[in-house]
């Protein structure tokens, strides 16, 4: 249902052109959950925002195709794109505390998405539309309350009129999910939806997302920097580093038998309760500065423990190592 | 609950008003010159006895602390005293000139909001475009230009050179309209006198524009910067991701949030509007409170100056209270 080909997003800054997303290829089938994993600044969020064509200024999509149900989103007009946003493709954000507009009641914000996509049709078209307005509002209110109930907000009729600051973080994220679900989207983009929440709430939100995936058949792209969460939640995993895909494949392959040194490093740095008194592993070095990154060779070269001299020079494609499993590393050439 | 809090805030204003009363009293006495001397100075026919008599009538022969005591106790009774030079109760003079001032201030406030806020919104949305740069350059001029100078320039262009608009007064002096509210624009409409209405609007335009210029400029700049900040917020991106049309993203989601800091500034600017009207009323011969108080200061008319300043202070305090109440509607997180 979604296919991204050779997507490139650049930011033109004073210090030069930053390639935030540098040639990403992705496919997502209907009803699947794809995990997009990587450190901060690896281009995960930009990839998601590109799908909705909401890359913030001064960034822009310079190359590639984003095929959604066979049609290239990058060729759509602004108004066609607006209709797709929220209706066919919905997005939820990392920090629920800042995602809801603080000056409008939560329920009204859910009702707004029903309204902008005309989910409850007005009885009369055109200038006579206002005649059925009260009735339409009432139906929208009922639908919004139903959505709130569905995502697990208790006393929805009362909470409808609450303001975002009167909700806890977990409740806010539920309300945001209710907004995302309001038009029954085919694809849900989830940008670290649990990062800002504490662990018990995290599990509840993940359960809710899985339920949506199973019941509605909604495909999900789940961005996270937490491999453990991704392993538990996703069907497929794609690991990103410095705007590139370094490894992708079915979850058991990527987690079970990681191929790329970066993926191995990420997996090793997950703390385990069983290993006591051991120093926690960390990948040496820092995420490279995208503005000063050498255009040639492997971007992970500087930090890689298995690097060889050629890594500095070689331009690598994604190499298929087994069925559906790809890796971008010289060792598998 | 809200009513109780509003009442509490109103009670808080009492000590503030008291402090202002003492300050203005003391400062007026520090100014060299004496009202009776100034009034009588040019007339050599006045006897020393007459002067003594006049001073006695206005309690000027008593020690300063007694005068202060009399002033404060009268104030508590709601009595602002009698003007020395005009011999009329101060409250009477205020009542007479107030409609002119309010009419001018409201017109300036409306113009300021109507000009300033849209400019701020457009500037922020078109950030760094030539439109933004031009409007910000103009608003910077608006802030830095003294209003007496702007007023004179406008008179020079629109009255003297182009002969389009009148430069003095509130209405063509040949026109008479029955006094109902004291607002000439409204009174002329009530009288059904179209000609008078047009005349009063034409008289109102230049002084209102002059008075609104700094207000519009400040509002434009504050609105622009708070819009720019709001537009960076997640909830704006989220609104777009919901499929909300861009126009609504700006006018509903962003503007509602950006208005919160702008309203604070608006409250403070009402004070500037009061200060500005003294100058503007004098430049345009507008018979309002501003002109009244400036004349009173030159005449050392103590009761009149004190009365008008108390009135200004009261208006200012009330405007700020109003802003605080307005706040609770704009920002659900704020309580009084």
XYZ file of C-alpha atoms in Angstrom:
669
model
C 0.000 0.000 0.000
C 2.939 2.317 0.622
C 6.134 2.336 -1.309
C 8.873 4.886 -0.888
C 11.551 4.993 -3.540
C 14.845 6.817 -3.227
C 13.469 9.575 -0.993
C 15.831 12.474 -0.385
C 15.162 15.361 1.970
C 17.654 18.188 2.339
C 17.905 21.203 4.592
C 19.688 24.200 3.172
C 21.391 25.826 6.126
C 24.087 28.457 6.520
C 26.610 25.678 7.020
C 25.711 23.914 3.812
C 23.253 21.354 2.561
C 22.250 18.782 5.171
C 20.947 15.513 3.799
C 18.446 14.568 6.474
C 17.039 11.687 4.439
C 19.428 10.300 1.888
C 17.839 7.831 -0.487
C 15.363 5.793 1.549
C 13.494 2.829 0.076
C 10.593 1.326 1.987
C 7.610 -0.888 1.342
C 4.729 -1.467 3.657
C 1.964 -3.957 3.081
C -1.616 -3.544 4.179
C -2.187 -4.401 7.810
C 1.492 -4.614 8.715
C 3.456 -2.749 11.329
C 6.841 -1.430 10.272
C 9.298 -0.230 12.866
C 11.660 2.568 11.910
C 14.557 2.475 14.346
C 17.542 4.727 14.837
C 19.174 7.349 17.018
C 18.011 10.962 17.174
C 18.810 12.758 13.949
C 18.891 9.640 11.808
C 16.031 10.891 9.648
C 13.159 8.789 11.028
C 10.805 11.667 11.790
C 11.676 13.437 8.543
C 10.751 10.295 6.620
C 7.330 10.299 8.304
C 6.760 14.011 7.740
C 7.757 13.548 4.090
C 4.929 11.075 3.607
C 2.453 13.792 4.645
C 4.514 16.427 2.842
C 4.909 18.403 6.051
C 8.701 18.710 6.103
C 9.370 21.944 8.005
C 11.065 24.908 6.367
C 13.906 25.136 5.250
C 13.798 21.416 4.522
C 12.494 20.090 1.243
C 11.983 16.839 -0.591
C 14.351 16.923 -3.550
C 14.070 13.462 -5.032
C 12.095 10.266 -4.897
C 8.612 8.861 -5.090
C 6.117 8.130 -2.347
C 3.518 5.767 -3.760
C 0.402 5.442 -1.629
C -2.076 2.947 -3.085
C -0.260 3.294 -6.381
C -0.337 7.099 -6.576
C 2.634 9.369 -6.062
C 1.926 11.686 -3.138
C 4.680 14.035 -4.258
C 2.711 14.782 -7.424
C -0.546 15.633 -5.617
C -1.811 19.207 -5.449
C -1.907 21.001 -2.113
C -5.668 20.538 -1.734
C -5.546 16.842 -2.679
C -2.790 16.436 -0.111
C -4.895 18.172 2.526
C -7.692 15.696 1.962
C -5.335 12.763 2.363
C -3.900 14.123 5.621
C -5.892 12.897 8.566
C -8.268 10.912 6.379
C -6.196 8.274 4.580
C -2.961 8.852 6.447
C -3.030 10.001 10.057
C -0.116 10.843 12.301
C 0.478 10.855 16.015
C 3.340 12.710 17.607
C 6.017 12.147 20.180
C 5.010 14.580 22.888
C 1.286 14.512 23.678
C 1.701 17.517 25.992
C 2.452 19.819 23.066
C 0.419 18.148 20.318
C -3.043 19.209 21.389
C -3.931 22.862 21.031
C -4.028 24.249 24.599
C -6.907 26.677 24.035
C -9.567 24.313 22.681
C -11.449 21.597 24.563
C -10.148 18.121 23.761
C -13.462 16.893 22.393
C -13.731 19.859 20.065
C -10.366 18.967 18.605
C -11.648 15.482 17.832
C -14.818 16.940 16.356
C -12.722 19.248 14.213
C -11.179 16.348 12.316
C -14.625 14.886 11.707
C -15.655 18.267 10.371
C -12.720 19.021 8.075
C -13.117 15.651 6.372
C -16.880 15.861 6.174
C -17.368 12.571 7.993
C -20.908 13.522 8.987
C -22.405 14.873 5.776
C -24.522 18.014 6.005
C -28.175 17.365 5.243
C -28.364 20.055 2.632
C -25.548 21.141 0.368
C -24.530 24.696 -0.402
C -25.910 27.814 1.227
C -28.742 25.982 2.950
C -26.175 23.900 4.822
C -26.623 25.879 8.039
C -30.151 24.531 8.437
C -28.951 21.131 9.538
C -25.967 22.536 11.427
C -27.251 21.838 14.925
C -28.137 18.306 14.059
C -24.795 17.781 12.351
C -22.917 19.133 15.363
C -24.805 16.785 17.621
C -23.947 13.773 15.485
C -20.314 14.830 15.391
C -20.321 15.249 19.156
C -21.737 11.752 19.568
C -19.161 10.302 17.207
C -16.346 12.104 19.055
C -17.593 10.750 22.394
C -17.721 7.280 20.867
C -14.119 7.647 19.682
C -13.014 8.792 23.127
C -14.648 5.769 24.636
C -13.003 3.508 22.081
C -9.499 4.697 22.960
C -10.183 4.193 26.657
C -11.024 7.653 27.973
C -13.462 7.234 30.848
C -16.469 9.562 31.294
C -16.119 10.749 27.682
C -19.197 12.996 27.824
C -17.618 14.925 30.668
C -14.052 14.827 29.386
C -15.199 16.114 25.993
C -15.214 19.649 27.400
C -11.936 19.362 29.326
C -8.910 21.285 28.157
C -5.671 19.473 27.319
C -3.919 20.653 30.504
C -6.596 18.887 32.538
C -5.550 15.544 30.991
C -2.580 13.393 31.981
C 0.046 12.614 29.347
C -1.353 9.157 28.704
C -4.891 10.522 28.383
C -3.679 13.194 25.999
C -2.012 10.559 23.832
C -5.281 8.603 23.834
C -7.139 11.713 22.715
C -4.576 12.206 19.956
C -5.080 8.603 18.877
C -8.831 9.252 18.867
C -8.215 12.160 16.498
C -6.022 9.965 14.314
C -8.705 7.262 14.232
C -11.601 9.644 13.591
C -11.569 9.141 9.830
C -10.561 5.494 9.932
C -7.199 5.952 8.170
C -5.538 3.260 6.101
C -2.105 4.212 7.355
C -1.071 5.470 10.768
C 2.268 7.204 11.220
C 3.370 7.007 14.830
C 6.368 9.164 15.698
C 7.713 7.794 18.984
C 4.215 7.768 20.493
C 5.358 6.307 23.810
C 8.683 8.049 24.392
C 7.270 10.830 26.565
C 5.177 8.475 28.689
C 6.078 6.312 31.652
C 6.436 2.574 31.216
C 3.013 1.334 32.353
C 1.251 3.906 30.199
C 3.613 2.992 27.364
C 2.369 -0.591 27.438
C -1.272 0.545 27.426
C -0.736 2.798 24.423
C 1.093 0.030 22.549
C -1.806 -2.348 23.300
C -4.239 0.221 21.970
C -2.234 0.664 18.771
C -1.998 -3.083 18.252
C -5.730 -3.406 18.766
C -6.334 -0.729 16.121
C -4.019 -2.604 13.783
C -5.811 -5.899 14.325
C -9.398 -4.676 14.382
C -9.325 -1.997 11.681
C -6.496 -3.472 9.626
C -4.666 -0.136 9.784
C -1.059 -0.279 8.654
C 1.335 1.432 11.024
C 4.774 2.923 10.625
C 6.156 3.042 14.108
C 9.154 5.253 14.678
C 11.154 4.559 17.804
C 14.675 4.624 19.136
C 13.817 1.768 21.448
C 14.716 -1.538 19.805
C 13.122 -3.525 22.606
C 9.750 -1.884 21.986
C 10.141 -2.317 18.235
C 10.995 -5.999 18.616
C 7.837 -6.617 20.582
C 5.500 -4.541 18.483
C 6.494 -4.659 14.815
C 6.286 -7.136 11.952
C 9.217 -5.635 10.136
C 12.063 -3.436 11.215
C 14.122 -0.918 9.294
C 17.202 0.525 10.956
C 18.261 4.013 9.933
C 21.578 5.739 10.373
C 22.527 9.233 9.176
C 19.630 9.475 6.756
C 20.243 6.040 5.268
C 18.699 2.634 5.695
C 21.394 0.288 7.018
C 19.351 -2.828 7.598
C 15.801 -3.965 7.110
C 13.876 -7.176 7.279
C 11.388 -9.253 9.259
C 11.563 -8.616 12.990
C 12.925 -12.037 13.971
C 15.746 -11.740 11.444
C 16.811 -8.197 12.364
C 16.540 -8.763 16.111
C 17.478 -12.431 16.130
C 20.407 -12.346 13.775
C 21.455 -8.714 13.258
C 23.851 -8.295 10.359
C 24.912 -4.649 10.369
C 27.461 -3.636 13.043
C 25.218 -0.679 13.934
C 22.207 -2.906 14.599
C 24.398 -5.202 16.681
C 25.619 -2.204 18.642
C 22.084 -0.983 19.276
C 21.018 -4.418 20.501
C 24.032 -4.699 22.787
C 23.284 -1.366 24.404
C 19.883 -2.485 25.731
C 20.296 -2.915 29.493
C 19.393 -6.381 30.809
C 18.308 -7.178 34.336
C 20.077 -10.539 34.298
C 23.489 -9.102 33.569
C 24.458 -7.551 36.859
C 27.467 -5.457 37.739
C 28.431 -5.137 34.153
C 29.151 -1.817 32.526
C 26.446 -0.909 30.013
C 27.631 -1.123 26.434
C 27.545 2.028 24.338
C 28.436 2.489 20.695
C 31.633 4.608 20.692
C 31.478 8.133 19.329
C 28.492 10.259 18.480
C 25.947 10.532 15.713
C 27.821 12.226 12.865
C 27.149 15.845 12.010
C 25.107 15.545 8.823
C 26.430 18.837 7.459
C 30.051 17.747 7.528
C 29.539 14.099 6.627
C 31.793 12.849 3.833
C 29.724 12.108 0.734
C 31.714 8.956 0.083
C 31.862 5.698 1.994
C 29.907 4.269 4.899
C 28.597 6.932 7.312
C 29.061 4.554 10.243
C 32.744 4.052 9.416
C 34.086 6.290 12.219
C 32.231 4.407 14.952
C 32.268 0.885 13.540
C 34.216 -1.784 15.405
C 34.387 -4.027 12.349
C 35.444 -1.346 9.871
C 38.091 -1.993 7.239
C 40.026 0.437 5.062
C 37.678 0.088 2.043
C 34.662 1.248 4.060
C 35.893 4.817 3.668
C 35.612 4.690 -0.103
C 32.922 2.244 -1.185
C 29.437 3.365 -2.138
C 27.151 0.483 -1.149
C 23.630 -0.505 -2.163
C 21.310 -2.430 0.137
C 22.362 -6.075 -0.263
C 19.782 -8.814 -0.011
C 21.262 -11.379 2.340
C 18.248 -13.641 2.621
C 14.612 -13.526 1.599
C 13.322 -10.043 2.476
C 16.370 -9.176 4.539
C 18.606 -6.365 3.393
C 21.784 -4.891 4.784
C 24.150 -2.105 3.721
C 27.591 -3.342 4.790
C 30.765 -4.287 2.963
C 30.973 -7.601 4.795
C 27.990 -8.955 2.892
C 29.068 -7.802 -0.546
C -16.034 31.924 42.240
C -15.020 34.212 39.434
C -17.138 37.065 40.858
C -15.473 36.767 44.250
C -12.064 36.933 42.628
C -13.000 39.930 40.537
C -14.222 41.696 43.685
C -10.924 40.890 45.399
C -9.019 42.395 42.501
C -11.178 45.511 42.632
C -10.433 45.889 46.361
C -6.713 45.608 45.608
C -6.971 48.747 43.527
C -7.843 50.891 46.572
C -4.311 51.105 48.040
C -2.942 51.693 44.536
C -5.313 54.616 44.012
C -4.402 56.009 47.427
C -0.699 55.931 46.622
C -1.352 57.681 43.322
C -3.420 60.338 45.073
C -0.619 61.148 47.508
C 2.000 61.169 44.761
C 0.126 63.528 42.495
C -0.684 65.818 45.403
C 2.942 66.050 46.506
C 4.315 66.519 43.000
C 1.883 69.304 42.211
C 3.014 71.194 45.332
C 6.660 70.751 44.293
C 6.008 72.548 41.027
C 7.057 76.163 41.376
C 4.310 78.760 41.205
C 1.021 79.119 42.965
C -2.401 78.996 41.279
C -3.541 82.256 42.732
C -0.326 84.041 41.805
C -0.583 82.749 38.247
C -4.228 83.720 38.013
C -3.674 87.174 39.441
C -0.186 87.798 38.204
C -1.101 89.897 35.194
C -3.683 91.992 36.912
C -2.114 94.814 38.867
C -5.475 95.962 40.168
C -5.796 93.066 42.593
C -5.309 93.895 46.213
C -3.362 91.771 48.657
C -6.638 91.268 50.502
C -8.342 89.682 47.491
C -5.439 87.286 47.093
C -5.654 86.271 50.729
C -9.358 85.729 50.363
C -8.974 83.543 47.291
C -6.237 81.482 48.952
C -8.490 80.961 51.922
C -11.350 79.800 49.753
C -9.207 77.030 48.250
C -7.505 76.173 51.550
C -4.148 77.263 50.137
C -3.409 79.214 53.328
C -3.381 76.029 55.409
C -0.254 73.903 55.968
C 0.431 71.255 53.313
C -0.442 68.251 55.478
C -3.848 69.789 56.279
C -4.415 70.327 52.582
C -3.498 66.692 51.903
C -5.869 65.567 54.636
C -8.711 67.620 53.198
C -7.967 66.327 49.702
C -7.932 62.659 50.784
C -11.065 62.824 52.944
C -12.958 64.587 50.158
C -11.670 61.983 47.720
C -13.070 59.180 49.864
C -16.413 60.962 49.795
C -16.151 61.055 46.025
C -15.609 64.789 45.953
C -12.809 65.914 43.642
C -13.084 69.551 44.646
C -13.559 72.723 42.649
C -11.353 74.030 39.866
C -9.485 77.141 40.998
C -9.336 78.877 37.640
C -12.777 77.881 36.389
C -14.669 77.850 39.655
C -16.612 74.780 38.612
C -16.557 71.343 40.308
C -13.817 69.167 38.797
C -16.217 66.287 38.292
C -18.369 68.585 36.180
C -15.432 69.485 33.926
C -14.487 65.821 33.552
C -18.049 64.869 32.696
C -18.138 67.564 30.072
C -14.892 66.633 28.318
C -14.930 62.880 28.867
C -17.137 61.841 25.912
C -14.779 63.573 23.483
C -11.797 61.732 24.942
C -13.538 58.363 25.025
C -14.750 58.767 21.480
C -11.220 59.523 20.328
C -9.657 56.747 22.413
C -12.137 54.123 21.228
C -11.633 55.142 17.626
C -7.862 54.935 18.091
C -8.130 51.585 19.867
C -10.277 50.163 17.086
C -7.999 51.500 14.379
C -4.934 50.219 16.235
C -6.342 46.714 16.553
C -7.683 46.629 13.013
C -4.366 47.778 11.580
C -1.890 46.162 13.968
C -3.139 42.613 14.401
C -3.671 41.701 10.733
C -0.262 43.169 9.890
C 1.317 41.039 12.606
C -0.390 37.890 11.330
C 0.512 38.493 7.684
C 4.093 39.393 8.582
C 4.534 36.181 10.549
C 3.006 33.968 7.875
C 5.118 35.623 5.173
C 8.179 35.824 7.384
C 11.245 37.435 5.735
C 9.389 38.277 2.551
C 9.535 41.826 1.179
C 6.000 42.326 2.493
C 7.105 41.389 6.000
C 10.162 43.624 5.824
C 8.204 46.608 4.536
C 5.488 46.284 7.158
C 7.994 45.886 9.971
C 9.947 48.916 8.741
C 6.726 50.957 8.765
C 5.809 49.717 12.225
C 9.253 50.594 13.500
C 8.700 54.111 12.206
C 5.309 54.084 13.924
C 6.889 53.261 17.260
C 9.691 55.773 17.041
C 7.701 58.704 15.657
C 6.506 61.148 18.358
C 2.761 61.660 18.017
C 2.849 65.460 18.015
C 5.151 65.295 15.006
C 3.088 62.654 13.210
C -0.029 64.732 13.923
C 1.532 67.855 12.454
C 2.729 65.970 9.363
C -0.762 64.534 8.817
C -2.303 67.983 9.206
C 0.259 69.353 6.771
C -0.529 66.703 4.144
C -4.262 66.070 4.506
C -5.469 69.463 5.696
C -3.048 72.093 4.463
C -1.853 70.625 1.145
C -4.635 68.303 -0.031
C -7.429 70.043 1.822
C -9.164 66.699 2.356
C -9.752 66.569 6.093
C -10.283 69.152 8.832
C -7.480 69.629 11.327
C -9.194 71.137 14.368
C -12.214 70.401 16.554
C -14.795 67.642 16.685
C -17.332 68.775 14.134
C -18.043 71.625 11.741
C -18.859 74.516 14.120
C -21.892 75.521 12.072
C -23.556 72.208 12.786
C -25.589 71.762 15.927
C -26.578 68.354 17.221
C -28.600 67.658 20.362
C -26.462 66.121 23.087
C -27.472 62.618 24.127
C -24.402 60.469 24.680
C -21.800 63.161 24.054
C -20.273 61.038 21.271
C -20.784 63.205 18.222
C -20.737 60.258 15.827
C -23.505 58.493 17.744
C -25.494 61.638 18.566
C -25.561 62.689 14.929
C -26.819 59.254 13.933
C -29.462 59.391 16.651
C -30.544 62.785 15.350
C -30.637 61.278 11.875
C -28.336 64.028 10.681
C -26.203 62.427 8.000
C -24.198 65.536 7.272
C -23.242 65.901 10.926
C -22.231 62.257 11.067
C -19.889 62.581 8.089
C -18.476 65.784 9.503
C -17.775 64.220 12.899
C -16.168 61.161 11.284
C -13.959 63.382 9.138
C -12.890 65.335 12.209
C -12.244 62.140 14.117
C -10.084 60.450 11.505
C -6.764 62.288 11.707
C -6.486 62.495 15.520
C -7.561 58.857 15.856
C -5.011 57.769 13.283
C -2.272 59.742 15.033
C -3.175 58.291 18.396
C -3.428 54.748 17.022
C -0.099 54.741 15.177
C 2.129 53.705 18.097
C -0.520 51.226 19.281
C -0.858 49.602 15.854
C 2.916 49.438 15.542
C 3.414 47.756 18.911
C 0.526 45.332 18.341
C 1.899 44.378 14.919
C 5.312 43.588 16.334
C 4.030 41.653 19.340
C 1.520 39.742 17.236
C 4.207 38.889 14.687
C 6.675 37.547 17.215
C 4.095 35.572 19.156
C 2.684 34.145 15.916
C 6.179 33.072 14.860
C 6.607 31.300 18.160
C 3.195 29.661 18.015
C 3.675 28.507 14.420
C 6.682 26.451 15.502
C 4.569 24.480 17.940
C 3.685 20.826 17.548
C -0.020 21.522 17.676
C 0.224 23.610 14.520
C 1.958 20.763 12.662
C -0.591 18.369 14.149
C -3.472 20.527 12.922
C -1.984 20.341 9.428
C -1.513 16.592 9.784
C -5.217 16.352 10.685
C -6.014 17.867 7.311
C -7.169 21.247 8.636
C -7.034 23.798 5.786
C -4.074 26.162 6.068
C -6.320 29.204 6.471
C -7.936 27.664 9.546
C -4.577 26.483 10.887
C -3.463 30.121 10.933
C -6.683 31.927 11.842
C -8.026 29.452 14.368
C -5.240 27.355 15.835
C -2.375 29.819 15.722
C -4.097 33.186 16.195
C -6.041 32.126 19.274
C -2.792 31.210 20.998
C -0.850 34.193 19.710
C -3.501 36.588 21.043
C -2.664 35.742 24.653
C 0.585 37.764 24.892
C -0.857 40.402 22.568
C -3.746 41.106 24.932
C -1.298 41.783 27.786
C 0.432 44.379 25.706
C -2.904 45.816 24.667
C -3.780 46.379 28.333
C -0.558 48.243 28.929
C -0.985 50.237 25.756
C -4.308 51.598 26.991
C -2.161 53.555 29.446
C -0.052 54.853 26.596
C -3.254 55.792 24.801
C -4.260 57.947 27.779
C -0.855 59.594 27.857
C -0.899 60.071 24.102
C -4.266 61.775 24.067
C -2.902 64.777 26.004
C -0.580 65.523 23.111
C -2.919 64.570 20.300
C -5.854 66.521 21.732
C -3.702 69.608 21.917
C -2.382 69.212 18.382
C -5.864 68.712 16.922
C -7.767 71.121 19.183
C -9.850 68.230 20.473
C -11.867 69.393 23.496
C -11.207 66.378 25.711
C -9.714 65.572 29.073
C -6.176 65.658 27.706
C -6.491 69.282 26.725
C -8.208 70.066 30.010
C -5.363 68.660 32.094
C -2.581 70.314 30.099
C -4.200 73.719 30.586
C -4.757 72.896 34.247
C -1.085 72.075 34.726
C -0.014 75.395 33.213
C -2.467 77.201 35.494
C -1.333 75.199 38.549
C -4.994 74.376 39.052
C -4.262 71.845 41.812
C -7.734 70.334 42.294
C -8.297 69.979 38.568
C -4.934 68.296 37.917
C -5.390 65.998 40.896
C -8.911 65.118 39.849
C -8.025 64.341 36.261
C -4.953 62.335 37.206
C -7.035 60.306 39.648
C -9.447 59.687 36.846
C -6.654 58.579 34.500
C -5.287 56.246 37.142
C -8.702 54.722 37.719
C -9.184 54.095 34.004
C -5.756 52.534 33.716
C -6.286 50.211 36.666
C -9.707 49.186 35.338
C -8.299 48.507 31.863
C -5.728 46.164 33.366
C -8.362 44.401 35.420
C -10.424 43.960 32.277
C -7.431 42.453 30.487
C -6.918 39.997 33.333
C -10.534 38.917 33.088
C -10.307 38.636 29.307
C -7.262 36.441 29.820
C -9.190 33.743 31.612
C -11.344 33.375 28.516
C -8.412 33.281 26.107
C -6.183 30.930 28.044
C -8.008 28.151 29.889
C -4.902 27.509 32.004
C -5.091 30.905 33.687
C -7.311 31.663 36.621
C -7.781 35.052 38.188
